[in-house]
Amino acid sequence: MLVQAYLSFNGRCEEAIEFYTQALGAKLDMLLRFKDSPEPMPPGMLPPGSDDKVMHASFHVGETMIMVDDGGVCAEACGGQPHTGFHGFSLSIALSDEAEAATRFAALSEGGQVRMPLGKTFWSPCFGMVVDRFGVAWMINVMP
């Protein structure tokens, strides 16, 4: 069994991909826009001007694939509510180097909110928690 993260960015997906490319060295695997779908969206499902939004994309951070989209773009047209944030989970990055941990933590913190500054804990020489500018919670953990 494989469990993978799928994050929806309510119209800011492309911005998020660019941010994670800079902050974490993410490598884009693929990106599909609504306008490029092999099957057109049903009439009225996509708000006007949303053709260039991301229907599905994936990127790798290290060995981990993360899937993303502009979810919420068509939520109201589908009878649902737009995505309003990420709650109840964190993505955890395990690193072996404190200097890299500090670099990644600082990058993720830019425009975000530090919940726990990087520091020594009983389980790690360097651990910290941050919520990035998109509302995604991250834990940076140096493995001893």
Short mmCIF file of C-alpha atoms in Angstrom, two decimals:
data_model
loop_
_atom_site.label_atom_id
_atom_site.label_comp_id
_atom_site.label_asym_id
_atom_site.label_seq_id
_atom_site.Cartn_x
_atom_site.Cartn_y
_atom_site.Cartn_z
CA MET A 1 0.00 0.00 0.00
CA LEU A 2 1.20 3.50 -0.84
CA VAL A 3 -0.23 6.65 0.77
CA GLN A 4 0.52 9.93 -0.98
CA ALA A 5 -0.24 13.55 -0.19
CA TYR A 6 -2.61 15.40 -2.56
CA LEU A 7 -2.83 19.12 -1.83
CA SER A 8 -5.39 21.53 -3.29
CA PHE A 9 -4.41 25.19 -3.53
CA ASN A 10 -7.67 26.97 -4.45
CA GLY A 11 -6.31 28.71 -7.52
CA ARG A 12 -2.71 29.18 -6.28
CA CYS A 13 -1.25 25.84 -7.39
CA GLU A 14 1.25 27.18 -9.90
CA GLU A 15 2.50 29.70 -7.33
CA ALA A 16 2.86 26.88 -4.78
CA ILE A 17 4.84 24.72 -7.21
CA GLU A 18 7.25 27.60 -7.88
CA PHE A 19 7.59 28.20 -4.12
CA TYR A 20 8.38 24.54 -3.34
CA THR A 21 10.83 24.41 -6.24
CA GLN A 22 12.76 27.27 -4.62
CA ALA A 23 12.25 26.35 -0.95
CA LEU A 24 12.71 22.58 -1.15
CA GLY A 25 14.33 21.88 -4.52
CA ALA A 26 11.13 20.23 -5.76
CA LYS A 27 11.24 18.74 -9.26
CA LEU A 28 8.09 19.03 -11.37
CA ASP A 29 7.01 15.69 -12.88
CA MET A 30 3.93 16.78 -14.80
CA LEU A 31 1.33 19.54 -15.00
CA LEU A 32 -2.07 19.34 -16.69
CA ARG A 33 -4.24 22.43 -17.08
CA PHE A 34 -8.02 22.26 -17.36
CA LYS A 35 -7.78 23.48 -20.97
CA ASP A 36 -5.49 20.54 -21.84
CA SER A 37 -7.74 17.81 -20.42
CA PRO A 38 -8.34 14.94 -22.87
CA GLU A 39 -12.03 15.20 -21.95
CA PRO A 40 -13.61 18.66 -21.78
CA MET A 41 -15.19 19.78 -18.53
CA PRO A 42 -19.00 19.63 -18.49
CA PRO A 43 -20.64 22.99 -19.28
CA GLY A 44 -20.89 25.26 -16.24
CA MET A 45 -18.45 23.22 -14.12
CA LEU A 46 -15.47 25.52 -14.59
CA PRO A 47 -15.79 29.25 -13.80
CA PRO A 48 -14.98 31.59 -16.72
CA GLY A 49 -11.26 32.33 -16.99
CA SER A 50 -10.17 29.12 -15.23
CA ASP A 51 -8.93 27.24 -18.29
CA ASP A 52 -5.28 27.88 -17.35
CA LYS A 53 -5.69 26.64 -13.77
CA VAL A 54 -4.04 23.36 -12.74
CA MET A 55 -6.26 20.29 -13.01
CA HIS A 56 -3.49 17.98 -11.76
CA ALA A 57 0.26 18.18 -11.21
CA SER A 58 2.89 16.20 -9.38
CA PHE A 59 6.38 16.96 -8.16
CA HIS A 60 9.07 15.24 -6.15
CA VAL A 61 10.72 16.50 -2.99
CA GLY A 62 13.61 14.12 -2.56
CA GLU A 63 12.13 10.65 -3.00
CA THR A 64 8.56 11.68 -2.18
CA MET A 65 5.94 12.50 -4.79
CA ILE A 66 3.38 15.15 -3.87
CA MET A 67 0.31 15.65 -6.03
CA VAL A 68 -1.40 19.03 -6.28
CA ASP A 69 -4.20 20.91 -8.03
CA ASP A 70 -6.12 24.17 -8.07
CA GLY A 71 -8.96 22.45 -6.18
CA GLY A 72 -11.74 24.75 -5.22
CA VAL A 73 -11.71 26.42 -8.63
CA CYS A 74 -14.75 24.44 -9.69
CA ALA A 75 -16.00 23.44 -6.21
CA GLU A 76 -18.90 25.89 -6.10
CA ALA A 77 -19.98 24.96 -9.63
CA CYS A 78 -19.98 21.32 -8.47
CA GLY A 79 -22.20 22.16 -5.49
CA GLY A 80 -19.41 22.15 -2.89
CA GLN A 81 -17.44 24.66 -0.91
CA PRO A 82 -14.10 26.10 -1.99
CA HIS A 83 -11.00 24.85 -0.17
CA THR A 84 -10.22 27.15 2.76
CA GLY A 85 -7.01 25.74 4.26
CA PHE A 86 -5.08 22.77 5.49
CA HIS A 87 -5.95 21.51 8.96
CA GLY A 88 -5.07 18.48 11.05
CA PHE A 89 -1.86 17.31 9.40
CA SER A 90 1.78 18.21 8.74
CA LEU A 91 4.26 17.13 6.11
CA SER A 92 7.48 16.00 7.77
CA ILE A 93 10.91 16.29 6.20
CA ALA A 94 13.68 14.07 7.58
CA LEU A 95 17.17 15.41 6.96
CA SER A 96 20.66 14.34 8.01
CA ASP A 97 22.26 17.78 8.04
CA GLU A 98 21.50 20.69 10.40
CA ALA A 99 22.66 23.32 7.89
CA GLU A 100 20.24 22.02 5.25
CA ALA A 101 17.48 21.90 7.87
CA ALA A 102 18.10 25.57 8.67
CA THR A 103 18.05 26.50 4.97
CA ARG A 104 14.81 24.61 4.25
CA PHE A 105 13.16 25.91 7.44
CA ALA A 106 14.02 29.51 6.59
CA ALA A 107 12.70 29.11 3.03
CA LEU A 108 9.42 27.56 4.19
CA SER A 109 9.05 30.27 6.85
CA GLU A 110 9.20 33.09 4.30
CA GLY A 111 5.70 34.55 4.30
CA GLY A 112 4.56 31.85 6.71
CA GLN A 113 4.39 31.37 10.46
CA VAL A 114 6.93 29.64 12.69
CA ARG A 115 5.15 27.41 15.20
CA MET A 116 8.29 26.07 16.86
CA PRO A 117 11.73 27.51 16.06
CA LEU A 118 14.46 25.10 15.08
CA GLY A 119 16.17 23.74 18.14
CA LYS A 120 17.41 20.70 19.99
CA THR A 121 14.83 18.24 21.34
CA PHE A 122 15.17 14.95 23.18
CA TRP A 123 14.71 13.07 19.89
CA SER A 124 16.62 15.32 17.49
CA PRO A 125 19.58 17.70 17.43
CA CYS A 126 17.46 20.01 15.26
CA PHE A 127 13.65 20.11 14.98
CA GLY A 128 11.16 22.85 14.11
CA MET A 129 7.62 23.43 12.86
CA VAL A 130 6.38 26.03 10.40
CA VAL A 131 3.20 26.77 8.46
CA ASP A 132 4.11 28.07 4.99
CA ARG A 133 2.44 30.93 3.10
CA PHE A 134 -0.12 28.50 1.65
CA GLY A 135 -1.19 27.16 5.05
CA VAL A 136 0.65 23.83 4.75
CA ALA A 137 2.22 22.72 8.07
CA TRP A 138 5.76 21.34 7.91
CA MET A 139 7.99 19.63 10.46
CA ILE A 140 11.73 19.74 9.82
CA ASN A 141 13.53 16.95 11.65
CA VAL A 142 17.24 16.14 11.63
CA MET A 143 17.70 12.44 12.20
CA PRO A 144 20.51 11.68 14.68
#
